[in-house]
Tab-separated table of C-alpha atoms in Angstrom:
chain	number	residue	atom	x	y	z
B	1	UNK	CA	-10.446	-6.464	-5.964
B	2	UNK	CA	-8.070	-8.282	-8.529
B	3	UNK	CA	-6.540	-11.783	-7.572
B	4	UNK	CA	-3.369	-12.790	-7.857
B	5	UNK	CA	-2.800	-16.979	-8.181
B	6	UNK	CA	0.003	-18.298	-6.422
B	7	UNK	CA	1.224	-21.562	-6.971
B	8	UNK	CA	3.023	-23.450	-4.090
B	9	UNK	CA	5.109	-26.827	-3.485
B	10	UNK	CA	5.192	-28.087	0.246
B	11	UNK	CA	8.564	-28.029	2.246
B	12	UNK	CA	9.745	-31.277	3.502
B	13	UNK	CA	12.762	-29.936	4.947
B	14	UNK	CA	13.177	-26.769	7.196
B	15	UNK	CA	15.825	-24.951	8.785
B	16	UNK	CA	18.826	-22.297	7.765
B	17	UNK	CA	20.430	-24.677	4.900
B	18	UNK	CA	17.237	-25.552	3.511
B	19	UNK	CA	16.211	-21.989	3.069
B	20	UNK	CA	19.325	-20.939	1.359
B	21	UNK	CA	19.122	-23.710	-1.266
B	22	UNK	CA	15.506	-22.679	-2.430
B	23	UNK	CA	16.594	-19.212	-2.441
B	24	UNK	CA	19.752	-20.470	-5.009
B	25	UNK	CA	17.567	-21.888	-7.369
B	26	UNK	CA	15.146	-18.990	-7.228
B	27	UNK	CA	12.365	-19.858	-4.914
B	28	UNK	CA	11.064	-18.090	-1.904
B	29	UNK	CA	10.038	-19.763	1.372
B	30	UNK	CA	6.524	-18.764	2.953
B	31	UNK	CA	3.760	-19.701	4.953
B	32	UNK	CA	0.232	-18.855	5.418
B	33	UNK	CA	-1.742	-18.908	8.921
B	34	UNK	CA	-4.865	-17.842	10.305
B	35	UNK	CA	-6.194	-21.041	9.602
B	36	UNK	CA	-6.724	-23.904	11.408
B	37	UNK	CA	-2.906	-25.105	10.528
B	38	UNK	CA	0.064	-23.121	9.159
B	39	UNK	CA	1.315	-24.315	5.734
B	40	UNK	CA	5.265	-24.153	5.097
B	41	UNK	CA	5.570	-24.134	1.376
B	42	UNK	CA	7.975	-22.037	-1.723
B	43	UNK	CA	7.036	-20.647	-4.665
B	44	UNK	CA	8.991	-19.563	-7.687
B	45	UNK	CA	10.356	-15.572	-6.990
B	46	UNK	CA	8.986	-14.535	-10.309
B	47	UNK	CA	5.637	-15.165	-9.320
B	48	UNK	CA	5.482	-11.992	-6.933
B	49	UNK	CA	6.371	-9.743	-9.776
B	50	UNK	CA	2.355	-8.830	-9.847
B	51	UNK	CA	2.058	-9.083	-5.958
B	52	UNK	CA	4.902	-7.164	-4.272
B	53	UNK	CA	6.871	-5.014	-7.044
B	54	UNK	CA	3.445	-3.083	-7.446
B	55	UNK	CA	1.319	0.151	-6.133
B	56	UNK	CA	-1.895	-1.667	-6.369
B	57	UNK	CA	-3.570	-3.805	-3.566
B	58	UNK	CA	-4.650	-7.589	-4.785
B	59	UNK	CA	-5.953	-10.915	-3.010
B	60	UNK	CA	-4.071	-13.735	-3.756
B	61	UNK	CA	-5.269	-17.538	-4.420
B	62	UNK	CA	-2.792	-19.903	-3.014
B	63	UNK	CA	-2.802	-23.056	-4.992
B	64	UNK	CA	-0.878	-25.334	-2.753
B	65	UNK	CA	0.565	-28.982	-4.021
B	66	UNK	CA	-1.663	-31.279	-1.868
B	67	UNK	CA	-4.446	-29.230	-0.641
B	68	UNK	CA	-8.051	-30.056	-2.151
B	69	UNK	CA	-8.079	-26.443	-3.070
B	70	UNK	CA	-7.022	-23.193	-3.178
B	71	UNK	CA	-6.602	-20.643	-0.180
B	72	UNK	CA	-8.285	-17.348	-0.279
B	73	UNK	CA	-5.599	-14.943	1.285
B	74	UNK	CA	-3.589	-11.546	1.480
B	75	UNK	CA	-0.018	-10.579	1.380
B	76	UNK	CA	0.701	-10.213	5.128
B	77	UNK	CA	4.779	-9.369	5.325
B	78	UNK	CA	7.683	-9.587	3.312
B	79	UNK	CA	11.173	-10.162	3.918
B	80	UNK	CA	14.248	-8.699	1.962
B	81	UNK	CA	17.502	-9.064	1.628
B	82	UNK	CA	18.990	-5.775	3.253
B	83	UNK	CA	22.004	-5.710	0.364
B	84	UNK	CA	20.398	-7.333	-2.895
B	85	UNK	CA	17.261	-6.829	-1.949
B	86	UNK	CA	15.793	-9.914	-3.109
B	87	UNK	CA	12.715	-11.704	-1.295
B	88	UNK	CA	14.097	-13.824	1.563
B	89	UNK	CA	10.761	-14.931	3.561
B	90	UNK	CA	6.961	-14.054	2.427
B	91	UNK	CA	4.003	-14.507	5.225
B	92	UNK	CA	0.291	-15.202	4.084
B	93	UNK	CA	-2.932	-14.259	6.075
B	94	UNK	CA	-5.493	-16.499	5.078
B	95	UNK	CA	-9.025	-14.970	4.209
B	96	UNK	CA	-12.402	-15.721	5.745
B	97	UNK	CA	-15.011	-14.160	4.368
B	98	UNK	CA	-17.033	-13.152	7.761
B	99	UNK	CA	-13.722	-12.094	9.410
B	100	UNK	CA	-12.077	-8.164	9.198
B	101	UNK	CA	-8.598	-8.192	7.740
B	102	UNK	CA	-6.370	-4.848	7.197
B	103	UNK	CA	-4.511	-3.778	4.683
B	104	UNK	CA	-2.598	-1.279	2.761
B	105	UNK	CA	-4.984	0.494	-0.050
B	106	UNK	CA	-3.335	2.753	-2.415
B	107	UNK	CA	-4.459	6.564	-2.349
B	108	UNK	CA	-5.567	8.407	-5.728
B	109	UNK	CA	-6.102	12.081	-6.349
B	110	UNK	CA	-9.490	12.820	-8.201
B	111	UNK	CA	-10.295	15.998	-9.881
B	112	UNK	CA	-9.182	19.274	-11.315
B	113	UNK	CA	-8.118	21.402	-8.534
B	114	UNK	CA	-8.098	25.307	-9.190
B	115	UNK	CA	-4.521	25.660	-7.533
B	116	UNK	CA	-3.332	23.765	-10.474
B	117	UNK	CA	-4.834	26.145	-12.986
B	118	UNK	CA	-3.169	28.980	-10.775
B	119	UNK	CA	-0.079	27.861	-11.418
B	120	UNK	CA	0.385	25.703	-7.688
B	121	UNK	CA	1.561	21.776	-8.137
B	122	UNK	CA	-0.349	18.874	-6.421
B	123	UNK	CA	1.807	17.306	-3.775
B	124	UNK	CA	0.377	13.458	-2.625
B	125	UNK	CA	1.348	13.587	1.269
B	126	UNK	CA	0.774	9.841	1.858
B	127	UNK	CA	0.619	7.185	-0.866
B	128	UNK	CA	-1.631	4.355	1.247
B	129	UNK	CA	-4.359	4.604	4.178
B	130	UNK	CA	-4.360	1.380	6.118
B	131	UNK	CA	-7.597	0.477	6.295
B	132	UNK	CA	-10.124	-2.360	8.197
B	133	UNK	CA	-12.675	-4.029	6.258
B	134	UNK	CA	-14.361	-6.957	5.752
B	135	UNK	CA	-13.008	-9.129	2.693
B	136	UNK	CA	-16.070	-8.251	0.397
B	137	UNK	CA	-16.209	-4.182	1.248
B	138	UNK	CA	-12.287	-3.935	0.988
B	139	UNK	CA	-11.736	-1.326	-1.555
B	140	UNK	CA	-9.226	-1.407	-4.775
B	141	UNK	CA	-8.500	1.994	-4.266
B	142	UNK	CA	-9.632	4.810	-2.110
B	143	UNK	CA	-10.700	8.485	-4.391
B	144	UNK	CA	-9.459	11.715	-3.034
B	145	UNK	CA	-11.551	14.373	-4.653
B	146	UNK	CA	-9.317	17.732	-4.562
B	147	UNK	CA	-11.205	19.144	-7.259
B	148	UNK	CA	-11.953	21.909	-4.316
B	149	UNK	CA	-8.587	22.867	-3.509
B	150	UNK	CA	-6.851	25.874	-4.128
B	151	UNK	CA	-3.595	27.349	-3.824
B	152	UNK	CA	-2.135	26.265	-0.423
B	153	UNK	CA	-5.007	24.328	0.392
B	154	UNK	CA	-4.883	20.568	1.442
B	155	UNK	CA	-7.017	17.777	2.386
B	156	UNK	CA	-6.988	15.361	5.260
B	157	UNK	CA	-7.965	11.900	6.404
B	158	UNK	CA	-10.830	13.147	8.142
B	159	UNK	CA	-12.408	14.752	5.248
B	160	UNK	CA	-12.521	11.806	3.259
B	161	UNK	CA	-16.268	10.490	2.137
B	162	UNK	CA	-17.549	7.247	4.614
B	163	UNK	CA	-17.863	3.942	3.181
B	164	UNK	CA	-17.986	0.291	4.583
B	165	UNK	CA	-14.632	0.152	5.798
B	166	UNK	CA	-12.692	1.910	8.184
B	167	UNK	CA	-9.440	3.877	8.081
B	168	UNK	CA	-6.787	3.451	10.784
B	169	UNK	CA	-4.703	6.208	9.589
B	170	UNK	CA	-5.265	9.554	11.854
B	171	UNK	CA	-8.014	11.674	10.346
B	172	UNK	CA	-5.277	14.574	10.671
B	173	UNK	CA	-3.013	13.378	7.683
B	174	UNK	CA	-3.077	14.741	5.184
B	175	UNK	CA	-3.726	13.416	1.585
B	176	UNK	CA	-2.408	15.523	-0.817
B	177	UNK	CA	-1.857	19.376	-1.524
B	178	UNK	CA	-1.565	22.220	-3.209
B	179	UNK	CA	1.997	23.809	-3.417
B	180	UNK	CA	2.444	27.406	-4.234
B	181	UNK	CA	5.241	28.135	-6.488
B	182	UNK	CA	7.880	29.353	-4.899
B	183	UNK	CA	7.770	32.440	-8.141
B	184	UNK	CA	4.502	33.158	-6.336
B	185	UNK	CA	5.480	33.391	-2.885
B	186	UNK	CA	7.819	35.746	-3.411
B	187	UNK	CA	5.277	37.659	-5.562
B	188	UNK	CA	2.830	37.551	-2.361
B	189	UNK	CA	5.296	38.587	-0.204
B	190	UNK	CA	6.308	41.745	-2.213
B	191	UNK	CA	2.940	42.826	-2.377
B	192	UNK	CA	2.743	42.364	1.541
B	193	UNK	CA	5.507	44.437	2.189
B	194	UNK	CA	4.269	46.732	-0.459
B	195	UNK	CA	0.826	46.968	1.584
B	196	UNK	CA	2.679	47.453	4.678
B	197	UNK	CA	5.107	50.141	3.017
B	198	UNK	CA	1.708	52.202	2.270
B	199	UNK	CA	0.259	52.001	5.498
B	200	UNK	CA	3.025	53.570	7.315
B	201	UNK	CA	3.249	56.266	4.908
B	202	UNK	CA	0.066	56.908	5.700
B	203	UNK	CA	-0.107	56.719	9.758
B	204	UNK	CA	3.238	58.540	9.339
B	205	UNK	CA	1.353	61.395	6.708
């Protein structure tokens, strides 16, 4: 999975005030835990360009002023704004290689599915499958073949291949879809009432 570096400048000062200043001159508080200690530290805003404002799933390397080295570690929750929107608080889950972490891995169709051809539209039900892995089997992205579907046809959680992680989503949701046009439902349903016309003529004749 990609990495994205993160570089980080210890907080001396904490509280309400403190906060609002670094978020003036365009930093964002955060800390990372899981560790043995939680580190309070900001970063400059832009740097989460890569790691938040994106549909792809990434490890990040937290270069911290003062530590001997970096941390291994995953975007855990972010905070924003509820008017501007802007990042207000960002939590870090630090990585151990023998432990399971979860996280949010983006979902992408595979395949030519005859319902397309037919004239039907693919419709992608659910965008990520949170999923349970160990830091060296988490995947980058998770394949949905629905090079077998057809019109009205859909596939689910459930029918997804194995691999070496797990998925916490239901194995009822559904994935993505087949829509049929609504120019060809109303084509189906003439020819249904069409077939229904005839076979009362008939029992009637």
């Amino acid at each position: 999975m990609k990495t994205v570096e993160i570089i980080g400048y210890k907080r001396a000062n904490f509280g309400k005030t403190e906060a609002k200043r670094l978020r003036r001159e365009g930093m964002v508080p955060c800390v990372v835990y899981g560790g043995e200690r939680q580190i309070h530290f900001y970063t400059p805003m832009i740097l989460f360009r890569d790691l938040v404002y994106t549909n792809e799933a990434h490890f990040v390397s937290l270069i911290i002023e003062g530590e001997p080295e970096p941390f291994e570690a995953i975007l855990q929750d972010v905070q924003f704004h509820p008017v501007s929107e802007i990042i207000m608080h960002v939590d870090f889950l630090q990585l151990f290689r023998g432990t399971p972490i979860k996280m949010d891995i983006p979902v992408r169709p595979v395949g030519s599915a005859p319902g397309i051809q037919q004239g039907g539209k693919l419709i992608r039900k659910i965008k990520f499958l949170r999923v349970k892995a160990l830091p060296k089997n988490m995947p980058e992205i998770i394949e949905v073949d629905v090079s077998a579907l057809g019109l009205g046809q859909s596939v689910k959680v459930g029918e997804l291949a194995a691999g070496e992680y797990q998925i916490l989503n239901s194995p009822l949701v559904t994935l993505a879809g087949i829509e049929v046009p609504r120019a060809l439902r109303g084509k189906d349903m003439d020819e249904e009432e069409g077939e229904e016309a005839g076979e009362e003529a008939a029992a009637e004749a």
